[in-house]
């Protein structure tokens, strides 16, 4: 059964947010370098990455590529950064952005791990994806904790309803989750177990497909499970879970389905065999655009160990998703913020952050009414 929202029990654990730093210009991603430095890296939509350390924002950007980023449309800009698992020694940094043509670019930059900046002139473009419209550009990149490959979310190309049929077409990179091997010195290689490797009519970079616009996905740092939050069309926002060890070729249903429902023009009776049904979903009474989060592995919320924390960009609501004693998913509202949530972020210590899009703030999630442990 697909989980749907419910209120937290009276006196139960709630979530609040504590301001860490301010003054950002459209902060839409937060990450860490895996170097135990305690630094946070905040991505600004126009094309800069800023460093926050001990609550202080460094004046000099870690990376500034505003000269090559197109961010005029609402769903364009510099979207995310991923640090190579070997970053503390190799200084390899990867970003996802839209260029002046409005197309998706995934690039690598070089940084001195001991310094506070990456070299904007060191760009090495790995992948370019033509975008037919200005929306649904995906924008998340992350390294798989178990395989070390780079995962990339590619939206369905935009407009509405997937008019070009990208979601169910494995011959295009759009509407998919991609997986590439960046261990080689130039370009990238295709992992041999990618589901369409060696098939001439399919794109070998595809790991999973049938996705509308996964703005944010994440890996559980403990289990390696993959969480995907797919933004809906008119009715349903959805959460998917792929358990580790991951297997390629999963079809998440778009545009045959939106969430657990058939997508028009077929309203009922659509062919669902082989499609992945979400484990949780919500409708327009709870928000308008899902913002994926993280499986919680920090120390501030002992009662939420392993729970998936996520929210909605428009409504500011934040939920947790976890299994109950009977093995059923429970989606419980823990917060109702009065700001737009474009992203959640995970610090090196496993604590969770959010950003305030319009207000330019970075905030850390804190517990309210934490029940006693043990």
GROMACS .gro file of C-alpha atoms in nm:
model
  374
    1UNK     CA    1   0.000   0.000   0.000
    2UNK     CA    2   0.126   0.349  -0.089
    3UNK     CA    3   0.179   0.571   0.215
    4UNK     CA    4   0.001   0.907   0.230
    5UNK     CA    5   0.050   1.198   0.474
    6UNK     CA    6  -0.075   1.197   0.828
    7UNK     CA    7  -0.018   1.426   1.123
    8UNK     CA    8   0.235   1.349   1.394
    9UNK     CA    9   0.082   1.224   1.718
   10UNK     CA   10   0.023   1.486   1.986
   11UNK     CA   11   0.344   1.557   2.172
   12UNK     CA   12   0.544   1.355   1.920
   13UNK     CA   13   0.872   1.449   1.762
   14UNK     CA   14   0.865   1.762   1.550
   15UNK     CA   15   1.125   1.931   1.334
   16UNK     CA   16   1.228   2.294   1.335
   17UNK     CA   17   1.506   2.478   1.149
   18UNK     CA   18   1.789   2.685   1.293
   19UNK     CA   19   1.959   2.950   1.077
   20UNK     CA   20   2.324   2.871   1.001
   21UNK     CA   21   2.409   3.142   0.745
   22UNK     CA   22   2.237   3.407   0.535
   23UNK     CA   23   2.294   3.627   0.232
   24UNK     CA   24   2.281   3.367  -0.045
   25UNK     CA   25   2.141   3.427  -0.395
   26UNK     CA   26   1.888   3.149  -0.467
   27UNK     CA   27   2.059   2.869  -0.266
   28UNK     CA   28   1.933   2.546  -0.422
   29UNK     CA   29   2.176   2.274  -0.311
   30UNK     CA   30   2.388   2.190  -0.005
   31UNK     CA   31   2.658   1.926   0.016
   32UNK     CA   32   2.990   1.829   0.171
   33UNK     CA   33   3.323   1.716   0.030
   34UNK     CA   34   3.365   1.394   0.227
   35UNK     CA   35   3.690   1.529   0.369
   36UNK     CA   36   3.595   1.555   0.739
   37UNK     CA   37   3.657   1.932   0.721
   38UNK     CA   38   3.314   2.028   0.848
   39UNK     CA   39   3.267   2.255   0.547
   40UNK     CA   40   2.933   2.291   0.369
   41UNK     CA   41   2.910   2.383   0.002
   42UNK     CA   42   2.607   2.591  -0.096
   43UNK     CA   43   2.514   2.607  -0.463
   44UNK     CA   44   2.357   2.930  -0.585
   45UNK     CA   45   2.129   2.899  -0.888
   46UNK     CA   46   2.301   3.179  -1.091
   47UNK     CA   47   2.628   2.982  -1.095
   48UNK     CA   48   2.834   3.006  -0.776
   49UNK     CA   49   2.931   2.760  -0.504
   50UNK     CA   50   3.003   2.915  -0.164
   51UNK     CA   51   3.175   2.760   0.136
   52UNK     CA   52   3.028   2.774   0.487
   53UNK     CA   53   3.254   2.680   0.777
   54UNK     CA   54   3.157   2.715   1.142
   55UNK     CA   55   2.862   2.930   1.040
   56UNK     CA   56   3.075   3.174   0.841
   57UNK     CA   57   3.043   3.221   0.465
   58UNK     CA   58   3.378   3.265   0.297
   59UNK     CA   59   3.402   3.573   0.078
   60UNK     CA   60   3.570   3.396  -0.213
   61UNK     CA   61   3.349   3.144  -0.393
   62UNK     CA   62   3.467   2.786  -0.415
   63UNK     CA   63   3.364   2.798  -0.782
   64UNK     CA   64   3.214   3.074  -0.997
   65UNK     CA   65   3.084   2.976  -1.342
   66UNK     CA   66   2.815   3.241  -1.380
   67UNK     CA   67   2.971   3.330  -1.715
   68UNK     CA   68   2.854   3.000  -1.868
   69UNK     CA   69   2.533   2.926  -1.676
   70UNK     CA   70   2.187   3.016  -1.802
   71UNK     CA   71   1.958   3.071  -1.506
   72UNK     CA   72   1.688   3.304  -1.635
   73UNK     CA   73   1.409   3.046  -1.645
   74UNK     CA   74   1.276   2.911  -1.317
   75UNK     CA   75   1.413   2.561  -1.378
   76UNK     CA   76   1.752   2.658  -1.518
   77UNK     CA   77   2.083   2.731  -1.347
   78UNK     CA   78   2.363   2.562  -1.157
   79UNK     CA   79   2.185   2.276  -0.985
   80UNK     CA   80   2.421   2.062  -0.779
   81UNK     CA   81   2.777   1.960  -0.701
   82UNK     CA   82   2.926   1.618  -0.631
   83UNK     CA   83   3.271   1.551  -0.491
   84UNK     CA   84   3.458   1.246  -0.612
   85UNK     CA   85   3.492   0.976  -0.341
   86UNK     CA   86   3.866   1.036  -0.365
   87UNK     CA   87   3.837   1.414  -0.346
   88UNK     CA   88   4.062   1.458  -0.039
   89UNK     CA   89   4.354   1.342  -0.256
   90UNK     CA   90   4.249   1.396  -0.620
   91UNK     CA   91   4.050   1.724  -0.599
   92UNK     CA   92   3.790   1.614  -0.858
   93UNK     CA   93   3.463   1.812  -0.847
   94UNK     CA   94   3.154   1.758  -1.066
   95UNK     CA   95   2.863   1.994  -1.136
   96UNK     CA   96   2.533   1.990  -1.325
   97UNK     CA   97   2.406   2.309  -1.492
   98UNK     CA   98   2.221   2.452  -1.792
   99UNK     CA   99   2.433   2.637  -2.046
  100UNK     CA  100   2.349   2.943  -2.257
  101UNK     CA  101   2.154   2.723  -2.498
  102UNK     CA  102   1.944   2.592  -2.211
  103UNK     CA  103   2.096   2.244  -2.241
  104UNK     CA  104   2.217   2.026  -1.955
  105UNK     CA  105   2.591   2.008  -1.896
  106UNK     CA  106   2.770   1.774  -1.658
  107UNK     CA  107   3.129   1.886  -1.609
  108UNK     CA  108   3.436   1.816  -1.400
  109UNK     CA  109   3.657   2.080  -1.239
  110UNK     CA  110   3.991   2.054  -1.062
  111UNK     CA  111   4.047   2.180  -0.710
  112UNK     CA  112   4.334   2.179  -0.467
  113UNK     CA  113   4.186   1.982  -0.173
  114UNK     CA  114   4.392   2.188   0.068
  115UNK     CA  115   4.264   2.519  -0.066
  116UNK     CA  116   3.924   2.685  -0.069
  117UNK     CA  117   3.868   2.713  -0.443
  118UNK     CA  118   3.828   2.513  -0.763
  119UNK     CA  119   3.971   2.637  -1.093
  120UNK     CA  120   3.688   2.764  -1.321
  121UNK     CA  121   3.921   2.734  -1.622
  122UNK     CA  122   3.977   2.362  -1.563
  123UNK     CA  123   3.634   2.258  -1.688
  124UNK     CA  124   3.613   1.924  -1.865
  125UNK     CA  125   3.268   1.864  -2.012
  126UNK     CA  126   3.160   1.503  -1.968
  127UNK     CA  127   2.805   1.503  -2.092
  128UNK     CA  128   2.569   1.740  -2.272
  129UNK     CA  129   2.196   1.675  -2.305
  130UNK     CA  130   1.982   1.887  -2.538
  131UNK     CA  131   1.672   2.023  -2.363
  132UNK     CA  132   1.366   2.090  -2.583
  133UNK     CA  133   1.197   2.309  -2.319
  134UNK     CA  134   1.302   2.531  -2.028
  135UNK     CA  135   1.166   2.306  -1.752
  136UNK     CA  136   1.229   1.954  -1.620
  137UNK     CA  137   1.606   1.970  -1.638
  138UNK     CA  138   1.658   1.728  -1.349
  139UNK     CA  139   1.973   1.857  -1.191
  140UNK     CA  140   2.095   1.614  -0.926
  141UNK     CA  141   2.428   1.433  -0.941
  142UNK     CA  142   2.576   1.204  -0.676
  143UNK     CA  143   2.824   0.922  -0.645
  144UNK     CA  144   2.693   0.578  -0.553
  145UNK     CA  145   2.845   0.479  -0.218
  146UNK     CA  146   2.879   0.113  -0.315
  147UNK     CA  147   2.989   0.127  -0.678
  148UNK     CA  148   3.161   0.469  -0.702
  149UNK     CA  149   2.978   0.556  -1.025
  150UNK     CA  150   2.831   0.899  -1.096
  151UNK     CA  151   2.450   0.908  -1.105
  152UNK     CA  152   2.271   1.188  -1.293
  153UNK     CA  153   1.900   1.273  -1.299
  154UNK     CA  154   1.769   1.385  -1.637
  155UNK     CA  155   1.413   1.523  -1.654
  156UNK     CA  156   1.175   1.430  -1.933
  157UNK     CA  157   1.259   1.742  -2.134
  158UNK     CA  158   0.977   1.961  -2.014
  159UNK     CA  159   0.653   2.117  -2.125
  160UNK     CA  160   0.371   1.916  -1.964
  161UNK     CA  161   0.262   1.554  -1.987
  162UNK     CA  162   0.583   1.444  -2.163
  163UNK     CA  163   0.460   1.537  -2.514
  164UNK     CA  164   0.770   1.391  -2.681
  165UNK     CA  165   0.739   1.057  -2.504
  166UNK     CA  166   1.082   1.060  -2.342
  167UNK     CA  167   0.985   0.887  -2.017
  168UNK     CA  168   0.925   0.549  -2.180
  169UNK     CA  169   1.192   0.582  -2.449
  170UNK     CA  170   1.527   0.431  -2.352
  171UNK     CA  171   1.668   0.565  -2.677
  172UNK     CA  172   1.696   0.912  -2.522
  173UNK     CA  173   1.879   1.025  -2.208
  174UNK     CA  174   1.578   1.231  -2.100
  175UNK     CA  175   1.331   1.099  -1.843
  176UNK     CA  176   1.600   0.881  -1.689
  177UNK     CA  177   1.851   0.824  -1.413
  178UNK     CA  178   2.194   0.791  -1.574
  179UNK     CA  179   2.500   0.610  -1.440
  180UNK     CA  180   2.853   0.659  -1.575
  181UNK     CA  181   3.206   0.563  -1.476
  182UNK     CA  182   3.434   0.867  -1.445
  183UNK     CA  183   3.742   0.672  -1.336
  184UNK     CA  184   3.903   0.712  -1.679
  185UNK     CA  185   4.110   1.022  -1.755
  186UNK     CA  186   3.903   1.145  -2.050
  187UNK     CA  187   3.527   1.136  -2.098
  188UNK     CA  188   3.350   0.851  -1.923
  189UNK     CA  189   3.296   0.478  -1.953
  190UNK     CA  190   2.974   0.277  -1.939
  191UNK     CA  191   2.949   0.038  -1.644
  192UNK     CA  192   2.927  -0.312  -1.789
  193UNK     CA  193   2.614  -0.391  -1.586
  194UNK     CA  194   2.417  -0.087  -1.702
  195UNK     CA  195   2.091  -0.240  -1.833
  196UNK     CA  196   2.119  -0.116  -2.192
  197UNK     CA  197   2.494  -0.148  -2.239
  198UNK     CA  198   2.568  -0.287  -2.585
  199UNK     CA  199   2.214  -0.234  -2.720
  200UNK     CA  200   2.240  -0.016  -3.034
  201UNK     CA  201   1.890   0.132  -3.009
  202UNK     CA  202   1.921   0.224  -2.639
  203UNK     CA  203   2.132   0.476  -2.450
  204UNK     CA  204   2.388   0.279  -2.247
  205UNK     CA  205   2.417   0.559  -1.988
  206UNK     CA  206   2.063   0.486  -1.863
  207UNK     CA  207   2.036   0.304  -1.532
  208UNK     CA  208   1.661   0.354  -1.473
  209UNK     CA  209   1.385   0.532  -1.662
  210UNK     CA  210   1.018   0.631  -1.656
  211UNK     CA  211   1.090   0.945  -1.454
  212UNK     CA  212   0.927   1.285  -1.498
  213UNK     CA  213   1.167   1.513  -1.316
  214UNK     CA  214   1.372   1.382  -1.026
  215UNK     CA  215   1.493   1.715  -0.889
  216UNK     CA  216   1.658   1.546  -0.590
  217UNK     CA  217   1.766   1.189  -0.522
  218UNK     CA  218   2.001   1.053  -0.256
  219UNK     CA  219   2.175   0.744  -0.127
  220UNK     CA  220   2.148   0.614   0.227
  221UNK     CA  221   2.508   0.643   0.347
  222UNK     CA  222   2.469   0.329   0.561
  223UNK     CA  223   2.270   0.087   0.343
  224UNK     CA  224   2.337   0.223  -0.007
  225UNK     CA  225   1.961   0.233  -0.078
  226UNK     CA  226   1.855   0.486  -0.341
  227UNK     CA  227   1.574   0.735  -0.268
  228UNK     CA  228   1.414   0.922  -0.558
  229UNK     CA  229   1.156   1.201  -0.532
  230UNK     CA  230   0.978   1.253  -0.864
  231UNK     CA  231   0.792   1.579  -0.921
  232UNK     CA  232   0.434   1.523  -1.039
  233UNK     CA  233   0.225   1.671  -1.317
  234UNK     CA  234  -0.118   1.782  -1.194
  235UNK     CA  235  -0.210   1.547  -0.913
  236UNK     CA  236   0.056   1.342  -0.733
  237UNK     CA  237   0.409   1.385  -0.597
  238UNK     CA  238   0.589   1.056  -0.541
  239UNK     CA  239   0.871   0.885  -0.351
  240UNK     CA  240   1.047   0.574  -0.482
  241UNK     CA  241   1.294   0.348  -0.307
  242UNK     CA  242   1.542   0.117  -0.479
  243UNK     CA  243   1.707  -0.120  -0.234
  244UNK     CA  244   2.076  -0.199  -0.243
  245UNK     CA  245   2.242  -0.377  -0.408
  246UNK     CA  246   2.093  -0.169  -0.688
  247UNK     CA  247   1.975  -0.333  -1.007
  248UNK     CA  248   1.943  -0.145  -1.332
  249UNK     CA  249   1.652  -0.128  -1.573
  250UNK     CA  250   1.379  -0.024  -1.330
  251UNK     CA  251   1.087   0.156  -1.496
  252UNK     CA  252   0.923   0.409  -1.263
  253UNK     CA  253   0.615   0.450  -1.478
  254UNK     CA  254   0.606   0.801  -1.622
  255UNK     CA  255   0.411   0.887  -1.837
  256UNK     CA  256   0.198   0.576  -1.819
  257UNK     CA  257   0.139   0.662  -1.456
  258UNK     CA  258   0.160   0.961  -1.226
  259UNK     CA  259   0.227   0.823  -0.881
  260UNK     CA  260   0.004   0.520  -0.826
  261UNK     CA  261  -0.260   0.644  -1.073
  262UNK     CA  262  -0.293   0.602  -1.446
  263UNK     CA  263  -0.201   0.915  -1.637
  264UNK     CA  264  -0.444   1.057  -1.896
  265UNK     CA  265  -0.557   0.991  -2.160
  266UNK     CA  266  -0.588   0.646  -1.999
  267UNK     CA  267  -0.758   0.721  -1.668
  268UNK     CA  268  -0.806   0.364  -1.549
  269UNK     CA  269  -0.682   0.025  -1.657
  270UNK     CA  270  -0.336   0.130  -1.778
  271UNK     CA  271  -0.079  -0.144  -1.823
  272UNK     CA  272   0.121  -0.142  -1.499
  273UNK     CA  273   0.307  -0.473  -1.528
  274UNK     CA  274   0.677  -0.421  -1.471
  275UNK     CA  275   0.636  -0.066  -1.341
  276UNK     CA  276   0.764   0.049  -1.002
  277UNK     CA  277   0.485   0.182  -0.781
  278UNK     CA  278   0.587   0.457  -0.536
  279UNK     CA  279   0.610   0.379  -0.167
  280UNK     CA  280   0.460   0.719  -0.077
  281UNK     CA  281   0.272   0.999  -0.250
  282UNK     CA  282   0.070   1.312  -0.181
  283UNK     CA  283  -0.168   1.537  -0.368
  284UNK     CA  284  -0.223   1.906  -0.423
  285UNK     CA  285  -0.380   1.951  -0.079
  286UNK     CA  286  -0.030   1.901   0.068
  287UNK     CA  287   0.189   2.080  -0.184
  288UNK     CA  288   0.283   2.124  -0.548
  289UNK     CA  289   0.645   2.010  -0.598
  290UNK     CA  290   0.829   1.744  -0.400
  291UNK     CA  291   1.179   1.819  -0.270
  292UNK     CA  292   1.366   1.497  -0.207
  293UNK     CA  293   1.576   1.460   0.105
  294UNK     CA  294   1.794   1.205   0.284
  295UNK     CA  295   1.778   0.896   0.498
  296UNK     CA  296   1.870   1.034   0.837
  297UNK     CA  297   2.205   0.915   0.978
  298UNK     CA  298   2.295   1.199   1.215
  299UNK     CA  299   2.265   1.234   1.592
  300UNK     CA  300   2.010   1.513   1.647
  301UNK     CA  301   1.709   1.281   1.597
  302UNK     CA  302   1.781   0.938   1.751
  303UNK     CA  303   1.418   0.834   1.700
  304UNK     CA  304   1.448   0.897   1.326
  305UNK     CA  305   1.754   0.684   1.254
  306UNK     CA  306   1.717   0.560   0.897
  307UNK     CA  307   1.396   0.758   0.831
  308UNK     CA  308   1.371   0.942   0.500
  309UNK     CA  309   1.326   1.317   0.557
  310UNK     CA  310   1.178   1.517   0.267
  311UNK     CA  311   0.938   1.800   0.197
  312UNK     CA  312   0.748   2.014  -0.051
  313UNK     CA  313   0.890   2.322  -0.219
  314UNK     CA  314   0.564   2.517  -0.225
  315UNK     CA  315   0.391   2.434   0.103
  316UNK     CA  316   0.703   2.412   0.322
  317UNK     CA  317   0.578   2.091   0.478
  318UNK     CA  318   0.835   1.834   0.589
  319UNK     CA  319   0.762   1.464   0.637
  320UNK     CA  320   0.942   1.155   0.754
  321UNK     CA  321   0.893   0.818   0.589
  322UNK     CA  322   0.977   0.497   0.772
  323UNK     CA  323   0.850   0.145   0.826
  324UNK     CA  324   0.635   0.068   1.129
  325UNK     CA  325   0.644  -0.252   1.333
  326UNK     CA  326   0.406  -0.419   1.088
  327UNK     CA  327   0.626  -0.337   0.788
  328UNK     CA  328   0.400  -0.062   0.650
  329UNK     CA  329   0.535   0.274   0.538
  330UNK     CA  330   0.427   0.568   0.754
  331UNK     CA  331   0.450   0.922   0.617
  332UNK     CA  332   0.427   1.168   0.908
  333UNK     CA  333   0.434   1.546   0.890
  334UNK     CA  334   0.703   1.687   1.120
  335UNK     CA  335   0.724   2.054   1.016
  336UNK     CA  336   0.538   2.328   0.829
  337UNK     CA  337   0.790   2.597   0.734
  338UNK     CA  338   0.690   2.940   0.609
  339UNK     CA  339   0.948   2.945   0.329
  340UNK     CA  340   1.009   2.773  -0.006
  341UNK     CA  341   1.227   2.459   0.022
  342UNK     CA  342   1.432   2.399  -0.295
  343UNK     CA  343   1.665   2.145  -0.137
  344UNK     CA  344   1.768   1.940   0.159
  345UNK     CA  345   2.135   1.878   0.220
  346UNK     CA  346   2.346   1.636   0.420
  347UNK     CA  347   2.651   1.740   0.617
  348UNK     CA  348   2.956   1.525   0.664
  349UNK     CA  349   2.824   1.431   1.009
  350UNK     CA  350   2.489   1.315   0.871
  351UNK     CA  351   2.289   1.614   0.994
  352UNK     CA  352   2.026   1.753   0.757
  353UNK     CA  353   2.002   2.107   0.621
  354UNK     CA  354   1.746   2.299   0.418
  355UNK     CA  355   1.765   2.623   0.226
  356UNK     CA  356   1.521   2.911   0.200
  357UNK     CA  357   1.500   2.988  -0.171
  358UNK     CA  358   1.363   3.342  -0.165
  359UNK     CA  359   1.513   3.436   0.172
  360UNK     CA  360   1.866   3.325   0.086
  361UNK     CA  361   1.919   3.128   0.407
  362UNK     CA  362   2.089   2.804   0.504
  363UNK     CA  363   1.924   2.626   0.799
  364UNK     CA  364   1.993   2.311   0.999
  365UNK     CA  365   1.711   2.083   1.108
  366UNK     CA  366   1.669   2.050   1.483
  367UNK     CA  367   1.438   1.840   1.698
  368UNK     CA  368   1.130   1.961   1.881
  369UNK     CA  369   0.971   1.742   2.153
  370UNK     CA  370   1.232   1.470   2.107
  371UNK     CA  371   1.102   1.165   2.298
  372UNK     CA  372   1.342   0.999   2.539
  373UNK     CA  373   1.557   0.727   2.384
  374UNK     CA  374   1.567   0.375   2.521
   0.00000   0.00000   0.00000
